[in-house]
Short mmCIF file of C-alpha atoms and ligand atoms in Angstrom, two decimals:
data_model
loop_
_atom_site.label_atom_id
_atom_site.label_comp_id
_atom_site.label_asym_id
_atom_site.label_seq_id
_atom_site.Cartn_x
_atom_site.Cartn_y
_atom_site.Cartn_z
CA UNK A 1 0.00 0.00 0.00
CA UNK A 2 1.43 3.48 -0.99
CA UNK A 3 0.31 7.12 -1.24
CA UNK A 4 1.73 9.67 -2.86
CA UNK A 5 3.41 12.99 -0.18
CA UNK A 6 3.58 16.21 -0.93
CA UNK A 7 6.52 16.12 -2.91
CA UNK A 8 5.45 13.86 -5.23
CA UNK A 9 6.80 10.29 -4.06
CA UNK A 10 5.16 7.53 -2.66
CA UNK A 11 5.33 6.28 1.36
CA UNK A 12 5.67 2.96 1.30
CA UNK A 13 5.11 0.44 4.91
CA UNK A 14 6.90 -2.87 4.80
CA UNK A 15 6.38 -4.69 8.09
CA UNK A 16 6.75 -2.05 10.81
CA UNK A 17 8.82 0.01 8.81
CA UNK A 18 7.39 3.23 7.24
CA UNK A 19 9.50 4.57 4.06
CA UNK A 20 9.23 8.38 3.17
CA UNK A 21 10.80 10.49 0.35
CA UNK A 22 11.16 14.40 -0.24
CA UNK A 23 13.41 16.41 -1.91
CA UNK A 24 16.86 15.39 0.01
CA UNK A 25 16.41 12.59 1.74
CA UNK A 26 14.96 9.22 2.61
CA UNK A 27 13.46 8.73 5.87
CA UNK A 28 12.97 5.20 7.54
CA UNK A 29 10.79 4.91 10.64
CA UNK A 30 10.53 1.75 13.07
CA UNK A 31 9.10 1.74 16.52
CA UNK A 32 11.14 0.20 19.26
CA UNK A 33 9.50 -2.98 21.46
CA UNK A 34 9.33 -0.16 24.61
CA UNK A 35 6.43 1.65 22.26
CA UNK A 36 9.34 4.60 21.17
CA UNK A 37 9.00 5.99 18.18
CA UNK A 38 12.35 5.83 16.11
CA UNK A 39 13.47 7.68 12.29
CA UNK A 40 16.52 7.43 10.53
CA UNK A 41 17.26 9.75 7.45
CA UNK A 42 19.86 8.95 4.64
CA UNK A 43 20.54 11.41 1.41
CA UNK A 44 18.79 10.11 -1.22
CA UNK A 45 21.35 9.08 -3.67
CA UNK A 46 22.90 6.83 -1.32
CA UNK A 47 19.92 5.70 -0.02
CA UNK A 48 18.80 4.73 -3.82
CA UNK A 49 22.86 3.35 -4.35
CA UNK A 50 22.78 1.16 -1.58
CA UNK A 51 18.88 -0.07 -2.72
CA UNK A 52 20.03 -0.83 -6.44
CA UNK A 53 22.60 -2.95 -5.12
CA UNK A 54 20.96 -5.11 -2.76
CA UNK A 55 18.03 -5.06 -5.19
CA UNK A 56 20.34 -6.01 -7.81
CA UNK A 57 22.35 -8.86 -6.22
CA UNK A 58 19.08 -10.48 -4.50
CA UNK A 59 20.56 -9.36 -1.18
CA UNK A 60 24.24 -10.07 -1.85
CA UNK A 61 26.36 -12.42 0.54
CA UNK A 62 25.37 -11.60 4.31
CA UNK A 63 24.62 -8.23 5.50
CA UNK A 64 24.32 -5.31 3.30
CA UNK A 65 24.33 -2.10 5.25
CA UNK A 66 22.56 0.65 3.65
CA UNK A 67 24.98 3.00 6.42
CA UNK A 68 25.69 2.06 10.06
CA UNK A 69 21.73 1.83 11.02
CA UNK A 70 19.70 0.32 8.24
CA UNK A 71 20.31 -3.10 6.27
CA UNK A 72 19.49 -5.90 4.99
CA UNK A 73 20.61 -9.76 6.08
CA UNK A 74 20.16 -12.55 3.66
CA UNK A 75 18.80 -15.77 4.78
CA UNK A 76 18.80 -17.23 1.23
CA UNK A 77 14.92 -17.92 1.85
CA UNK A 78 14.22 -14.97 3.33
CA UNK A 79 15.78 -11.71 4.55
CA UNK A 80 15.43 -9.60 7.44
CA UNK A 81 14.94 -5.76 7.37
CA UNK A 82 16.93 -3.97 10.77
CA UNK A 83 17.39 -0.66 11.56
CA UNK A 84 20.44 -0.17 14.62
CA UNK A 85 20.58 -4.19 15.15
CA UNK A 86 24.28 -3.97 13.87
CA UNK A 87 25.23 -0.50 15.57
CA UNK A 88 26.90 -1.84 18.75
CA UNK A 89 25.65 1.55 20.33
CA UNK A 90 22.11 1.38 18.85
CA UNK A 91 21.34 -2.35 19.51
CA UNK A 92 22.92 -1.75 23.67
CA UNK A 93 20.12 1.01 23.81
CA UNK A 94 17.35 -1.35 22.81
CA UNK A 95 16.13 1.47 20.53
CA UNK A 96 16.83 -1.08 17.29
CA UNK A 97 13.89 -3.09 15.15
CA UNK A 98 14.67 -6.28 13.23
CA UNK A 99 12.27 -8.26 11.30
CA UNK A 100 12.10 -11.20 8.85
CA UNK A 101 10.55 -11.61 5.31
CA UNK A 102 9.97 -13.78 2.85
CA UNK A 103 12.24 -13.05 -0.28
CA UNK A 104 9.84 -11.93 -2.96
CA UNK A 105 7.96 -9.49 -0.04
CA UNK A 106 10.65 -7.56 0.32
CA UNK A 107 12.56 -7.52 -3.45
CA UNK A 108 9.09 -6.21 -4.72
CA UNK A 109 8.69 -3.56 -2.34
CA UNK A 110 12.64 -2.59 -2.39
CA UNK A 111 12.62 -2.91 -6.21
CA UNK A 112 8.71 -0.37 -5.94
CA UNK A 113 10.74 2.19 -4.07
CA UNK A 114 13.71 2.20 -6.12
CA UNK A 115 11.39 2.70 -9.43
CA UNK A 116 9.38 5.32 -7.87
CA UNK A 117 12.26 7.29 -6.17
CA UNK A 118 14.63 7.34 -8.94
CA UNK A 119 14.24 10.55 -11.18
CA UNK A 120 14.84 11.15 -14.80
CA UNK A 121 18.33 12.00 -15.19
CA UNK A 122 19.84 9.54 -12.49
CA UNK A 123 21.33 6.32 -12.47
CA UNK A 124 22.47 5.13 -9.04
CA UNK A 125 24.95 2.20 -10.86
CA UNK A 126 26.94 5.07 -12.37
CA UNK A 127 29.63 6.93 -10.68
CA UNK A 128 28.48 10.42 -8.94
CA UNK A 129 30.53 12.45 -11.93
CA UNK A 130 28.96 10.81 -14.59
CA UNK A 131 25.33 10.99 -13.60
CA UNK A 132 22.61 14.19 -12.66
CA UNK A 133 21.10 14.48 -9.38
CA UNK A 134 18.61 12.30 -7.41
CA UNK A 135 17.29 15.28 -5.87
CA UNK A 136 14.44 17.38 -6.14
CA UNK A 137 10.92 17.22 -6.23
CA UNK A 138 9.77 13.59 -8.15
CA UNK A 139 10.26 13.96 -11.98
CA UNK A 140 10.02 11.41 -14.46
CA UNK A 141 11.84 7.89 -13.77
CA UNK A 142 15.15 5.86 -14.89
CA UNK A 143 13.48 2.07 -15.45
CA UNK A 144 15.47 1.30 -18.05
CA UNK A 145 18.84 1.71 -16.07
CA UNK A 146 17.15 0.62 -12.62
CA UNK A 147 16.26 -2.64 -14.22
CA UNK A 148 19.49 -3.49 -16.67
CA UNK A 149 19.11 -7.44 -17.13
CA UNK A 150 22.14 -9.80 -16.49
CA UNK A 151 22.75 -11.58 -19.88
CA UNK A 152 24.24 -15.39 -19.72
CA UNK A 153 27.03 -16.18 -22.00
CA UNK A 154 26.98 -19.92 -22.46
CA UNK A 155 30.36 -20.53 -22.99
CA UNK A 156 33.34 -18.40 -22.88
CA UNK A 157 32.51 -14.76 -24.12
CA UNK A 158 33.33 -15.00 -27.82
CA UNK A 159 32.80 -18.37 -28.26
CA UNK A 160 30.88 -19.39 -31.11
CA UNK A 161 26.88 -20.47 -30.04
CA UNK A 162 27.99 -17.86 -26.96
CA UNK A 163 25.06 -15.00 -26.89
CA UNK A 164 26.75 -12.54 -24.93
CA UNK A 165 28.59 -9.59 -26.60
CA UNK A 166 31.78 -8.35 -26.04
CA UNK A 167 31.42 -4.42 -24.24
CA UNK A 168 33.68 -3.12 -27.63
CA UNK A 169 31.41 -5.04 -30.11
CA UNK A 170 28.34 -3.29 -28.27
CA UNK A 171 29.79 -0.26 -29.29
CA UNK A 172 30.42 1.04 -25.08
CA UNK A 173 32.72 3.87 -25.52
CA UNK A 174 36.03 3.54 -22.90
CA UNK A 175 35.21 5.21 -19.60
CA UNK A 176 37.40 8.46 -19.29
CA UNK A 177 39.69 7.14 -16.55
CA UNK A 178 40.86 4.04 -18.71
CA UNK A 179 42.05 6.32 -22.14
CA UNK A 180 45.31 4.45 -21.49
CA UNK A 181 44.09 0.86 -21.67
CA UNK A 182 45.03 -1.23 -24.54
CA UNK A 183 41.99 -2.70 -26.84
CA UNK A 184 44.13 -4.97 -28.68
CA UNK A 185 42.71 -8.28 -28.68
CA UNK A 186 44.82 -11.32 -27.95
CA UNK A 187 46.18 -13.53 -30.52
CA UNK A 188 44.86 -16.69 -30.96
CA UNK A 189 46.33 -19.85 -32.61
CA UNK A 190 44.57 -23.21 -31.99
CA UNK A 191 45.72 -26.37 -32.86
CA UNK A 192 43.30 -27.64 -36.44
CA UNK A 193 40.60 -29.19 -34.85
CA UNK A 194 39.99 -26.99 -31.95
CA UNK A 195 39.34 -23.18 -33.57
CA UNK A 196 35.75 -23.41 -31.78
CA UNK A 197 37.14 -24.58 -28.47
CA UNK A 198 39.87 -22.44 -27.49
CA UNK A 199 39.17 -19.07 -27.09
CA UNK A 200 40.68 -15.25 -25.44
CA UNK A 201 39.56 -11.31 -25.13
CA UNK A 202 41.13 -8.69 -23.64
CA UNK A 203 39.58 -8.83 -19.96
CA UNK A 204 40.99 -4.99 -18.97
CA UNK A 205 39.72 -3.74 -22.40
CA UNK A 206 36.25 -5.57 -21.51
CA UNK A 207 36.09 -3.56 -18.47
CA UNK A 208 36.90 -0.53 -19.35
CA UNK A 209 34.00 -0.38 -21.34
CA UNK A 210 32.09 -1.01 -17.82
CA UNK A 211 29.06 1.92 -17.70
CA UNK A 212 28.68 1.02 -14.50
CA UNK A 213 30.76 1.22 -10.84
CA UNK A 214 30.64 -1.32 -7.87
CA UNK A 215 28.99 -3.44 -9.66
CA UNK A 216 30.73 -7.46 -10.05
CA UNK A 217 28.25 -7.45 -13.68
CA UNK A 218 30.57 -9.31 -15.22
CA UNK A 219 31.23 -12.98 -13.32
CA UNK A 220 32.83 -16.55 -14.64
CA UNK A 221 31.54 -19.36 -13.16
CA UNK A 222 33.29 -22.39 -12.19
CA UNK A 223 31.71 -25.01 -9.78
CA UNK A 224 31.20 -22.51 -6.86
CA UNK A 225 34.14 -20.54 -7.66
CA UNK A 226 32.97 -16.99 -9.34
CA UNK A 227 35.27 -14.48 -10.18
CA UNK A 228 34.00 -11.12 -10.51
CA UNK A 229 36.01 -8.57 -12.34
CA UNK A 230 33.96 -5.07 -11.62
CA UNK A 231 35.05 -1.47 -11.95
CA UNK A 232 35.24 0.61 -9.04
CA UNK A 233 35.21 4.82 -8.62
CA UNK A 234 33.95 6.69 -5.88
CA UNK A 235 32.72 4.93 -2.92
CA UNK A 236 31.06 1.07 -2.57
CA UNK A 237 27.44 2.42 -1.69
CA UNK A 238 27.00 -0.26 0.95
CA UNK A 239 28.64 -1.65 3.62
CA UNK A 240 29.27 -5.37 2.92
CA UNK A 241 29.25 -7.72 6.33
CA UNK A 242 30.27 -10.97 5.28
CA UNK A 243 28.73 -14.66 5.80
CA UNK A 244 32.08 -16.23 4.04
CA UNK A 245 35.82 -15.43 3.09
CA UNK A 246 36.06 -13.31 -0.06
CA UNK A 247 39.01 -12.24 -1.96
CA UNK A 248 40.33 -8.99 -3.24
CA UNK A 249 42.49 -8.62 -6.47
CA UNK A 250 43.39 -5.04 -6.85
CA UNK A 251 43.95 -5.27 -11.06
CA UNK A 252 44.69 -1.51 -11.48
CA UNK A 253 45.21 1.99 -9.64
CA UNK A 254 43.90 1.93 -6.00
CA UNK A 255 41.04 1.19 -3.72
CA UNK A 256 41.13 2.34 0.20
CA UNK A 257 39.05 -0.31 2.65
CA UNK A 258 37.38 0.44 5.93
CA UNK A 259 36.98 -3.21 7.63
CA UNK A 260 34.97 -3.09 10.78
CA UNK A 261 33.31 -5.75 13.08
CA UNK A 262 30.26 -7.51 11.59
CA UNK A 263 27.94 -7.51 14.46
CA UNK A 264 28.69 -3.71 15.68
CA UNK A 265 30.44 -1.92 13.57
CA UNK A 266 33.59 -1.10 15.53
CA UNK A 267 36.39 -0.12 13.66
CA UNK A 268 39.08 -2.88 12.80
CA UNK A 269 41.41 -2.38 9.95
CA UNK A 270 42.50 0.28 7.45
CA UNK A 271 43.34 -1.78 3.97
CA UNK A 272 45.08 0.82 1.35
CA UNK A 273 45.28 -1.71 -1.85
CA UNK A 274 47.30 -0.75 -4.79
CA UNK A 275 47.61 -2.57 -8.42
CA UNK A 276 48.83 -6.02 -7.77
CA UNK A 277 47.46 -6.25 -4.17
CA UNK A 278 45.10 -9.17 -2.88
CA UNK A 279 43.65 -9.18 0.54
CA UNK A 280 41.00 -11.50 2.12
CA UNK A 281 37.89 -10.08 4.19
CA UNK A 282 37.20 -12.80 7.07
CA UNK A 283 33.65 -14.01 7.73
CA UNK A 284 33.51 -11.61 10.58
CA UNK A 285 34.04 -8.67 9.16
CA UNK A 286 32.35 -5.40 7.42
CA UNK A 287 33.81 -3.30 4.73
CA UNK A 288 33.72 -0.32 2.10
CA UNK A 289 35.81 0.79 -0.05
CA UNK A 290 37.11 4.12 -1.64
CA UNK A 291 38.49 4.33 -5.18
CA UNK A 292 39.65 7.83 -5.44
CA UNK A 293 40.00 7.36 -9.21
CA UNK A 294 38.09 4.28 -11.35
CA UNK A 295 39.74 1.40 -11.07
CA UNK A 296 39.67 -2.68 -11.78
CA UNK A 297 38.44 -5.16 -8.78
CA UNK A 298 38.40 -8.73 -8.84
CA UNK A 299 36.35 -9.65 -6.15
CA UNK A 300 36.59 -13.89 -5.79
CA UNK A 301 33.63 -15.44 -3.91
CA UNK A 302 32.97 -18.89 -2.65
CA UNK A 303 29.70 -19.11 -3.68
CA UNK A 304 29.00 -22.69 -1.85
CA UNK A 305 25.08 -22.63 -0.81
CA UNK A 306 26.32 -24.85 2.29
CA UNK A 307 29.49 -22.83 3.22
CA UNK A 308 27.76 -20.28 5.60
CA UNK A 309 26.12 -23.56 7.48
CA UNK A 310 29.61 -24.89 7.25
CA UNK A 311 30.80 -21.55 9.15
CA UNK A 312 27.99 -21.46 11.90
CA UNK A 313 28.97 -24.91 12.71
CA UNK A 314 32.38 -24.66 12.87
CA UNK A 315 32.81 -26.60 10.23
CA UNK A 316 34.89 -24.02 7.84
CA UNK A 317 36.96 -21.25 9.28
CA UNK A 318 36.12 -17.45 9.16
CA UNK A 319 40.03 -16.78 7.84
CA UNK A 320 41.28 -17.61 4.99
CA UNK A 321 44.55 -18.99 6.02
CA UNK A 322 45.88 -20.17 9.92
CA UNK A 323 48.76 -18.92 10.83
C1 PHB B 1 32.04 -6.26 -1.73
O1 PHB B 1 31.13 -6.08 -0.93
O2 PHB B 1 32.97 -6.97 -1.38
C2 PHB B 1 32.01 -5.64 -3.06
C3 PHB B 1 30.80 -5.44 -3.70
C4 PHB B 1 30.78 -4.88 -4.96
C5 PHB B 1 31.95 -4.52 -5.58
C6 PHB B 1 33.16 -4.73 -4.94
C7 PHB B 1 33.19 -5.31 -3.68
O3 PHB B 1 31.92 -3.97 -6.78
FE1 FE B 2 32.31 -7.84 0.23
#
């Protein structure tokens, strides 16, 4: 159920959470199990950055936190909705609300917001300089670049029978920041016989093409092994908690890391990545990142539908390595 404020939007309710827009900001309101009436207000474009991406990624790995009060946790089935229930100072005060829903309840009323929220003229996957404001009163919408489809390449992108196309045969022009990467594709000489199963492309050229930031869009898949090759500029628009290791491969220029503790936020590590640098995130941790200027990420997940059983049991560590 929605109605439409006097600045246009639409309120939207989802469980005991109330949604409101106006010209600046998005306010969420909860009311705490003492009867106390709580709100929480975020600027709208990274309120509508972090809600692309969780909407996006059907809730990601784990926690995504909007900002240090509101997120979302995802059960794989279902996903819960908190606001202060990972702020260590938030969820001490008993002032924090945390409630479970079914999948589809909650991606159709995230993806509702998003559509109605997002004005003409802004896309919350691109990079702050290369998009217009979400602000103002509501005018017109973005659908088409709120609701860009995944496409599945078959076999190995340029493979014949493969569907997907390459980002240079689409015709994407080369982001500003990556004038200086080569578009040469690679050589290729297969032995007779095997022209149709051997096959390369110039991955950096690929993604520096990318029209989009913080994004893993492009992924290969092996068993539960995905790599996911994204380009990065300005800051990650959510604050990722993780259920499992992941991996960092800093491909090019720079990326600066605030890890923090899953559960309350409280500040753990600085990580300043340059090219060439790989780091791990444990289980228990939260992070964001900074990427002063665009850059190339591969992120490496263990995308094991058991592993974050594995991990509550003890089964599989929260580090990567024991030292
Ligand atoms: C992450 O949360 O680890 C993450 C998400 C999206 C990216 C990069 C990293 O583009
Ligand atoms: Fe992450």
């Amino acid at each position: 159920m929605s109605t439409t404020n006097q600045h246009g939007y639409q309120d939207f309710k989802l469980g005991s959470f109330s949604f409101r827009r106006d010209e600046y900001f998005a306010h969420i309101s909860w009311t705490t199990k003492a009867g106390k009436p709580m709100s929480h207000t975020m600027d709208a474009a990274n309120f509508l950055r972090a809600l692309m991406r969780d909407v996006a990624w059907g809730f990601f790995y784990g926690w995504v936190n909007f900002d240090n009060v509101i997120g979302t946790v995802n059960h794989y089935q279902s996903v819960d909705l908190y606001a202060g229930s990972y702020n260590g100072t938030m969820k001490e005060a008993g002032i924090d609300l945390l409630e479970n829903f079914p999948t589809e309840e909650i991606r159709s009323t995230f993806a509702a917001i998003l559509d109605d929220w997002t004005n003409e003229g802004f896309d919350p996957f691109a990079a702050p300089l290369e998009t217009g404001s979400p602000h103002g009163r509501k005018h017109g919408n973005n659908t088409a670049r709120i609701t860009r489809a995944r496409e599945l390449a078959k076999r190995c992108v340029g493979l014949k029978d493969d569907l997907a196309l390459r980002t240079d045969e689409r015709g994407a022009p080369v982001n500003r920041a990556f004038a200086d990467v080569p578009q040469e594709q690679p050589e290729l000489h297969p032995e007779p016989g095997f022209e149709n199963e051997v096959h390369a492309f110039n991955l950096f050229g690929f993604l520096s093409r990318s029209q989009v930031t913080w994004n893993p869009s492009f992924t290969s898949v092996v068993k539960h092994s995905y790599m996911c090759p994204t380009t990065e500029e300005h800051i990650l628009p959510i604050i990722h908690g993780n259920d499992r290791v992941e991996w960092f491969f800093q491909m090019t220029d720079e990326i600066h890391w605030d890890c923090g503790d899953k559960n309350t936020g409280k500040p753990l590590a600085r990580v300043i990545m340059k090219a060439g640098d790989m780091a791990a995130m444990p289980a228990y941790c939260r992070h964001q990142g900074y990427s002063p200027k665009r850059s190339m990420l591969l992120v490496w997940e263990n995308g094991s539908p058991s592993l974050v059983y594995e991990i509550q049991n003890g089964l599989s560590p929260e580090v990567p390595v024991q030292f």
